[in-house]
Short mmCIF file of C-alpha atoms and ligand atoms in Angstrom, two decimals:
data_model
loop_
_atom_site.label_atom_id
_atom_site.label_comp_id
_atom_site.label_asym_id
_atom_site.label_seq_id
_atom_site.Cartn_x
_atom_site.Cartn_y
_atom_site.Cartn_z
CA MET A 108 10.93 -21.42 13.25
CA GLU A 109 8.67 -22.02 10.19
CA ARG A 110 8.49 -18.75 8.24
CA PRO A 111 7.28 -17.66 4.78
CA CYS A 112 10.35 -17.16 2.58
CA VAL A 113 11.01 -15.96 -0.93
CA ARG A 114 12.98 -18.67 -2.78
CA VAL A 115 15.46 -17.56 -5.44
CA PRO A 116 18.54 -18.99 -7.18
CA ARG A 117 21.64 -18.07 -5.15
CA GLU A 118 22.94 -15.70 -7.87
CA ALA A 119 19.75 -13.61 -7.63
CA GLY A 120 20.06 -13.42 -3.83
CA GLU A 121 21.61 -9.99 -3.32
CA ASP A 122 19.36 -8.20 -5.83
CA THR A 123 16.30 -9.86 -4.28
CA ARG A 124 17.44 -9.00 -0.75
CA GLN A 125 17.78 -5.34 -1.74
CA GLU A 126 14.39 -5.33 -3.50
CA LEU A 127 12.62 -6.93 -0.54
CA ALA A 128 14.35 -4.59 1.95
CA ALA A 129 13.40 -1.54 -0.14
CA ALA A 130 9.79 -2.76 -0.29
CA GLY A 131 9.77 -3.18 3.49
CA LEU A 132 9.05 -6.90 3.03
CA LEU A 133 12.26 -8.47 4.35
CA ASP A 134 11.72 -10.00 7.79
CA ASP A 135 14.83 -8.87 9.64
CA GLU A 136 14.02 -11.01 12.67
CA TYR A 137 15.18 -14.15 10.82
CA GLU A 138 18.26 -15.24 8.95
CA ILE A 139 18.53 -15.79 5.22
CA VAL A 140 19.46 -19.44 4.61
CA GLY A 141 20.98 -21.24 1.63
CA ASP A 142 20.32 -24.75 0.45
CA ASP A 143 20.96 -26.61 -2.83
CA GLY A 144 21.92 -23.54 -4.91
CA ARG A 145 18.95 -21.57 -3.63
CA LEU A 146 18.46 -18.84 -1.06
CA TYR A 147 15.46 -18.48 1.24
CA LEU A 148 14.72 -14.90 2.33
CA PRO A 149 12.19 -14.56 5.19
CA VAL A 150 9.39 -12.08 4.44
CA THR A 151 6.90 -10.20 6.63
CA ASP A 152 3.98 -10.28 4.18
CA PRO A 153 3.85 -13.46 2.04
CA GLU A 154 0.76 -12.25 0.17
CA ALA A 155 2.45 -9.04 -1.03
CA ALA A 156 5.72 -10.86 -1.80
CA SER A 157 3.99 -13.63 -3.76
CA GLU A 158 2.98 -11.11 -6.44
CA ALA A 159 6.55 -11.01 -7.66
CA TYR A 160 8.32 -14.06 -6.18
CA ALA A 161 7.96 -17.74 -5.35
CA VAL A 162 7.04 -17.95 -1.66
CA VAL A 163 7.46 -21.15 0.38
CA THR A 164 7.30 -21.93 4.08
CA ARG A 165 10.42 -23.31 5.70
CA ASP A 166 12.44 -23.46 8.86
CA VAL A 167 14.78 -20.47 9.35
CA PRO A 168 16.68 -19.51 12.50
CA ALA A 169 16.15 -16.22 14.34
CA HIS A 170 19.11 -13.83 14.14
CA ASP A 171 21.75 -14.72 16.74
CA GLY A 172 21.10 -13.03 20.02
CA GLN A 173 17.91 -11.37 18.77
CA GLU A 174 14.91 -12.10 20.87
CA THR A 175 11.72 -12.37 18.79
CA PRO A 176 8.12 -12.04 20.02
CA ALA A 177 7.76 -15.79 19.37
CA ASP A 178 10.64 -16.52 21.78
CA ARG A 179 8.68 -14.81 24.56
CA LEU A 180 5.27 -16.16 23.66
CA GLY A 181 6.01 -19.75 22.63
CA PHE A 182 3.87 -19.20 19.51
CA ASP A 183 4.30 -17.11 16.40
CA PRO A 184 1.96 -14.10 16.56
CA SER A 185 0.62 -12.45 13.45
CA TYR A 186 1.41 -8.74 13.06
CA GLU A 187 2.36 -6.16 10.44
CA ARG A 188 4.94 -3.42 10.78
CA LEU A 189 4.36 0.18 9.76
CA GLY A 190 7.51 2.11 10.60
CA ASP A 191 8.06 1.62 14.33
CA VAL A 192 4.42 0.69 15.00
CA ALA A 193 3.22 -2.93 14.97
CA ILE A 194 -0.35 -3.66 13.90
CA ILE A 195 -2.26 -6.64 15.29
CA ASP A 196 -5.81 -7.88 14.74
CA GLU A 197 -7.02 -9.61 17.91
CA ASP A 198 -10.55 -10.00 19.31
CA ASP A 199 -9.47 -10.99 22.82
CA PRO A 200 -8.00 -8.01 24.78
CA ASP A 201 -5.90 -10.27 27.07
CA ARG A 202 -4.30 -12.01 24.12
CA ALA A 203 -3.78 -8.60 22.44
CA ARG A 204 -1.98 -7.33 25.55
CA GLU A 205 0.18 -10.49 25.80
CA ILE A 206 1.24 -10.20 22.14
CA ALA A 207 1.83 -6.43 22.39
CA ASP A 208 4.06 -6.83 25.45
CA ALA A 209 6.07 -9.55 23.74
CA ILE A 210 6.56 -7.40 20.63
CA VAL A 211 7.64 -4.30 22.58
CA ASP A 212 9.92 -6.30 24.90
CA SER A 213 11.57 -8.19 22.01
CA ASP A 214 14.55 -6.86 20.04
CA LEU A 215 12.31 -5.54 17.26
CA PRO A 216 12.59 -1.78 16.66
CA VAL A 217 8.92 -1.28 17.61
CA ARG A 218 7.71 1.61 19.79
CA ALA A 219 3.97 0.98 19.86
CA VAL A 220 1.42 -1.75 19.16
CA VAL A 221 -2.09 -0.99 17.89
CA ASP A 222 -5.04 -3.33 17.40
CA ARG A 223 -7.59 -2.96 14.60
CA ALA A 224 -10.81 -1.75 16.26
CA SER A 225 -12.99 -1.28 13.16
CA LYS A 226 -13.00 -1.76 9.41
CA VAL A 227 -11.84 1.18 7.28
CA LYS A 228 -14.90 3.38 7.07
CA GLY A 229 -16.52 6.53 5.71
CA ASP A 230 -15.30 8.71 2.86
CA LEU A 231 -11.87 9.14 4.42
CA ARG A 232 -11.32 5.33 4.75
CA VAL A 233 -9.80 5.72 8.25
CA ARG A 234 -10.00 2.92 10.82
CA ASP A 235 -10.44 3.04 14.62
CA TRP A 236 -7.49 1.67 16.62
CA THR A 237 -6.95 0.50 20.18
CA VAL A 238 -3.49 1.44 21.41
CA VAL A 239 -2.33 -1.68 23.29
CA ALA A 240 1.24 -0.58 24.01
CA GLY A 241 3.18 2.67 23.67
CA GLU A 242 2.64 6.29 24.57
CA ASP A 243 2.49 9.68 22.86
CA GLY A 244 5.96 11.23 22.68
CA GLY A 245 5.94 15.03 23.13
CA ASP A 246 4.00 16.43 20.20
CA ARG A 247 4.15 13.08 18.41
CA PRO A 248 1.00 10.97 18.77
CA VAL A 249 1.56 7.29 19.48
CA THR A 250 -0.10 6.39 16.15
CA GLU A 251 2.27 8.57 14.10
CA THR A 252 5.24 6.92 12.42
CA VAL A 253 7.61 7.11 9.46
CA HIS A 254 7.24 4.15 7.13
CA ARG A 255 9.76 3.19 4.45
CA GLU A 256 8.60 1.71 1.14
CA TYR A 257 10.75 1.14 -1.96
CA GLY A 258 13.32 3.66 -0.75
CA PHE A 259 10.79 6.43 0.02
CA GLU A 260 9.73 7.67 3.47
CA TYR A 261 6.15 8.45 4.48
CA ARG A 262 5.20 10.15 7.72
CA LEU A 263 1.61 9.41 8.68
CA ASP A 264 -0.76 9.06 11.59
CA LEU A 265 -2.72 5.83 11.31
CA SER A 266 -5.59 7.27 13.33
CA ARG A 267 -6.06 10.21 10.92
CA VAL A 268 -5.31 8.86 7.42
CA TYR A 269 -5.61 5.72 5.30
CA PHE A 270 -2.44 3.74 4.61
CA SER A 271 -1.91 0.07 3.81
CA PRO A 272 1.63 -1.36 3.67
CA ARG A 273 0.16 -4.41 1.90
CA LEU A 274 -0.18 -2.40 -1.32
CA ALA A 275 3.59 -1.75 -1.60
CA THR A 276 4.26 -4.09 -4.52
CA GLU A 277 1.12 -2.94 -6.35
CA ARG A 278 2.11 0.71 -6.04
CA HIS A 279 5.57 -0.21 -7.31
CA ARG A 280 4.07 -2.08 -10.29
CA VAL A 281 2.14 1.03 -11.32
CA THR A 282 4.69 3.73 -10.58
CA GLU A 283 7.64 2.04 -12.27
CA GLY A 284 5.78 2.45 -15.58
CA VAL A 285 5.85 6.26 -15.25
CA GLU A 286 8.16 8.24 -17.55
CA ALA A 287 9.82 11.63 -17.01
CA GLY A 288 7.74 14.52 -18.29
CA GLU A 289 4.35 12.82 -17.80
CA GLN A 290 1.47 14.70 -16.18
CA ALA A 291 -0.17 12.43 -13.60
CA ILE A 292 -3.11 12.84 -11.23
CA ASP A 293 -3.83 10.72 -8.17
CA MET A 294 -7.54 11.38 -7.55
CA PHE A 295 -7.44 9.82 -4.05
CA ALA A 296 -3.86 10.51 -3.03
CA GLY A 297 -3.73 9.84 0.73
CA VAL A 298 -0.27 10.62 2.15
CA GLY A 299 1.37 10.17 -1.26
CA PRO A 300 2.53 6.57 -1.84
CA PHE A 301 1.68 6.84 -5.57
CA VAL A 302 2.36 10.58 -5.88
CA VAL A 303 5.91 10.57 -4.46
CA PRO A 304 7.34 7.70 -6.59
CA MET A 305 5.68 9.09 -9.74
CA ALA A 306 7.25 12.50 -9.09
CA ALA A 307 10.60 10.83 -8.35
CA ARG A 308 10.50 9.33 -11.86
CA GLY A 309 10.24 12.85 -13.28
CA ALA A 310 6.47 13.24 -13.67
CA THR A 311 4.59 16.40 -12.73
CA VAL A 312 1.98 15.15 -10.28
CA VAL A 313 -1.26 16.46 -8.79
CA GLY A 314 -2.58 14.66 -5.69
CA VAL A 315 -6.11 15.34 -4.46
CA ASP A 316 -7.67 14.19 -1.19
CA LEU A 317 -10.73 15.05 0.84
CA ASN A 318 -8.89 14.47 4.11
CA PRO A 319 -7.00 17.61 5.32
CA ALA A 320 -4.62 15.46 7.40
CA ALA A 321 -3.70 13.35 4.36
CA ILE A 322 -2.90 16.50 2.37
CA GLU A 323 -0.77 17.86 5.23
CA TYR A 324 1.25 14.60 5.27
CA LEU A 325 1.37 14.45 1.46
CA ARG A 326 3.00 17.92 1.38
CA GLU A 327 5.47 16.89 4.08
CA ASN A 328 6.23 13.59 2.34
CA ALA A 329 6.85 15.35 -0.98
CA ARG A 330 9.40 17.61 0.78
CA ARG A 331 10.92 14.72 2.77
CA ASN A 332 11.57 12.77 -0.46
CA GLY A 333 12.88 15.77 -2.41
CA VAL A 334 10.07 15.98 -4.99
CA ALA A 335 8.03 18.95 -3.72
CA ASP A 336 8.85 20.99 -6.82
CA ARG A 337 6.94 18.50 -9.01
CA VAL A 338 3.97 17.88 -6.67
CA THR A 339 0.78 19.91 -6.23
CA ALA A 340 -1.35 18.72 -3.28
CA ILE A 341 -4.99 19.80 -3.30
CA GLU A 342 -7.40 19.35 -0.40
CA GLY A 343 -10.96 18.81 -1.58
CA ASP A 344 -13.46 16.63 -3.38
CA VAL A 345 -11.85 15.58 -6.65
CA ARG A 346 -15.20 16.14 -8.38
CA ASP A 347 -14.83 19.86 -7.62
CA VAL A 348 -11.17 19.93 -8.71
CA ALA A 349 -11.56 18.09 -12.03
CA ALA A 350 -12.65 21.13 -14.09
CA ASP A 351 -9.44 23.01 -13.12
CA TYR A 352 -7.34 20.25 -14.72
CA ALA A 353 -9.65 19.34 -17.62
CA GLY A 354 -7.80 17.46 -20.37
CA TRP A 355 -4.50 17.67 -18.42
CA ALA A 356 -3.64 14.11 -17.40
CA ASP A 357 -1.50 11.54 -19.23
CA ARG A 358 -2.03 9.16 -16.29
CA ILE A 359 -4.69 8.87 -13.60
CA VAL A 360 -4.65 6.73 -10.44
CA MET A 361 -8.06 5.88 -8.95
CA ASN A 362 -7.51 3.97 -5.70
CA LEU A 363 -10.92 4.17 -4.02
CA PRO A 364 -11.99 0.61 -4.74
CA HIS A 365 -15.52 0.52 -3.35
CA SER A 366 -16.78 3.54 -5.23
CA ALA A 367 -14.37 4.46 -8.03
CA ASP A 368 -17.20 4.02 -10.57
CA GLU A 369 -18.90 7.12 -9.10
CA PHE A 370 -15.85 9.17 -10.09
CA LEU A 371 -15.42 8.03 -13.70
CA ASP A 372 -17.04 11.20 -15.10
CA SER A 373 -14.40 13.25 -13.27
CA ALA A 374 -11.64 10.92 -14.51
CA VAL A 375 -12.80 11.42 -18.11
CA THR A 376 -12.82 15.21 -17.55
CA LEU A 377 -9.22 15.03 -16.28
CA ALA A 378 -7.98 12.76 -19.10
CA GLY A 379 -5.97 14.14 -21.99
CA ASP A 380 -6.52 12.74 -25.50
CA ASP A 381 -4.22 9.82 -24.67
CA CYS A 382 -4.36 8.80 -21.02
CA VAL A 383 -3.71 5.65 -18.96
CA VAL A 384 -6.09 5.07 -16.04
CA HIS A 385 -5.30 2.71 -13.14
CA TYR A 386 -8.75 1.80 -11.86
CA TYR A 387 -9.03 -0.15 -8.57
CA ASP A 388 -12.10 -2.19 -7.79
CA ILE A 389 -13.40 -4.82 -5.37
CA GLN A 390 -15.66 -7.40 -7.01
CA HIS A 391 -16.86 -10.99 -6.71
CA GLU A 392 -14.32 -13.54 -7.94
CA ASP A 393 -16.79 -14.81 -10.60
CA ASP A 394 -16.46 -11.59 -12.62
CA PRO A 395 -13.84 -9.36 -11.00
CA PHE A 396 -13.12 -7.17 -14.04
CA GLY A 397 -16.45 -7.03 -15.93
CA PRO A 398 -18.27 -4.34 -13.90
CA GLY A 399 -15.29 -1.95 -13.94
CA GLU A 400 -14.65 -2.48 -17.63
CA ARG A 401 -18.28 -1.79 -18.53
CA ALA A 402 -18.41 1.35 -16.33
CA ILE A 403 -15.17 2.72 -17.83
CA ARG A 404 -16.32 1.97 -21.39
CA GLU A 405 -19.61 3.79 -20.83
CA ALA A 406 -18.06 6.90 -19.20
CA ALA A 407 -15.34 7.08 -21.87
CA ALA A 408 -17.70 6.61 -24.82
CA ALA A 409 -19.87 9.52 -23.60
CA GLU A 410 -16.89 11.82 -24.23
CA GLY A 411 -15.77 10.21 -27.49
CA TYR A 412 -12.91 8.06 -26.11
CA ALA A 413 -12.05 4.55 -27.30
CA ILE A 414 -10.70 2.27 -24.56
CA GLU A 415 -8.04 -0.42 -24.62
CA VAL A 416 -7.60 -2.64 -21.56
CA LEU A 417 -3.83 -2.95 -21.05
CA THR A 418 -3.83 -5.16 -17.92
CA ARG A 419 -6.34 -7.04 -15.82
CA HIS A 420 -4.48 -7.51 -12.55
CA VAL A 421 -5.52 -9.22 -9.31
CA VAL A 422 -3.96 -7.21 -6.46
CA ARG A 423 -5.02 -9.46 -3.56
CA SER A 424 -7.93 -11.34 -2.13
CA TYR A 425 -10.04 -8.92 -0.10
CA ALA A 426 -12.62 -11.17 1.60
CA PRO A 427 -13.96 -14.68 0.93
CA HIS A 428 -14.89 -14.72 -2.80
CA GLU A 429 -14.04 -11.02 -3.21
CA LEU A 430 -10.99 -9.74 -5.05
CA ASN A 431 -9.23 -6.39 -5.06
CA VAL A 432 -8.31 -5.83 -8.71
CA CYS A 433 -6.75 -3.19 -10.93
CA LEU A 434 -7.66 -2.42 -14.53
CA ASP A 435 -4.98 -0.49 -16.45
CA VAL A 436 -6.86 1.15 -19.32
CA ARG A 437 -5.81 3.47 -22.14
CA LEU A 438 -8.34 6.14 -23.15
CA SER A 439 -7.76 7.71 -26.53
CA ARG A 440 -9.57 10.02 -28.93
C1 SAM B 9 -8.17 3.93 -0.25
S1 SAM B 9 -7.49 5.50 0.18
C2 SAM B 9 -6.11 5.55 -0.94
C3 SAM B 9 -5.00 6.45 -0.52
C4 SAM B 9 -3.69 6.31 -1.30
N1 SAM B 9 -3.87 6.35 -2.73
C5 SAM B 9 -2.96 5.05 -0.89
O1 SAM B 9 -2.73 4.15 -1.72
O2 SAM B 9 -2.59 4.94 0.29
C6 SAM B 9 -8.66 6.58 -0.56
C7 SAM B 9 -8.46 8.06 -0.27
O3 SAM B 9 -9.46 8.80 -1.00
C8 SAM B 9 -9.85 9.93 -0.26
N2 SAM B 9 -11.17 10.35 -0.79
C9 SAM B 9 -12.39 9.80 -0.59
N3 SAM B 9 -13.33 10.46 -1.28
C10 SAM B 9 -12.70 11.45 -1.96
C11 SAM B 9 -13.14 12.48 -2.85
N4 SAM B 9 -14.42 12.60 -3.16
N5 SAM B 9 -12.23 13.31 -3.38
C12 SAM B 9 -10.91 13.18 -3.05
N6 SAM B 9 -10.43 12.25 -2.19
C13 SAM B 9 -11.31 11.39 -1.66
C14 SAM B 9 -9.84 9.43 1.18
O4 SAM B 9 -9.68 10.50 2.09
C15 SAM B 9 -8.62 8.48 1.19
O5 SAM B 9 -7.45 9.14 1.61
#
């Protein structure tokens, strides 16, 4: 079966296998194959993997005895995995049902299949879902799962909170730069995929979110990953919280890409005299960084900060001609 694979020299194989497995990117339906001094490791999300590795398409066999959805269907369906839930994006309900049945009946450890029923929307950035296969289990809703990413576990309910497994490598890029003793704020924390790894590196972290369900899961996820003593989770509008932490932050994460510019005043309030800001944006490919850079410069200058752009990073393509980007910026005064 033709699959996207990360290609590495054979001697880098084991380290890469562990990295991809920890990131939740290794496709365990297919075998790793070797050829000409190189290894090919099948991956579930070539776009996320291609940030850090060379990705090629090649023929790899399914694991012996493991029945894949493709075996049942006769074609290779497109789906993502979030814990034991599979996510599909199909317009035709009959095709959605056929794919969902094949996924659930295959040897994949998948309990439920959900279909995207809307874009992410509103302030809380939550999507509507159609449950195509699976049932609620006791007090556990069908859309709740535990997802593993870079060695951390996140419990979340897809129908109540925002979460995108596609951002795994981006979150890792940012959080591996954190040092013990830092004071970090995630202004739009969700269920904690930036907060938990930053705290695990020894930072003291504040996570704010408007969505009560996200804050509930963030608290649970901090406990689950053994970092609750370094995490403060605050439910509310970060604009109302900023004054309580004025001048506190060495690092700020702003992952609300469509409207982060509206929160730059609050970010500047939160910033200490030397602070790194990770600012996410979605812009046209012709000038993906310019609008964010100008907005940050203006908000920072109003409070006497100089800015230095440390990184201009393309996270992924978001829509035709639109890019999801991150600006890592140092504010100092
Ligand atoms: C794109 S999600 C990012 C979540 C998380 N950082 C992640 O990577 O999964 C944005 C989050 O911002 C929250 N949010 C939106 N407006 C907010 C506000 N004014 N104050 C605090 N949180 C807000 C939403 O509820 C949502 O959970």
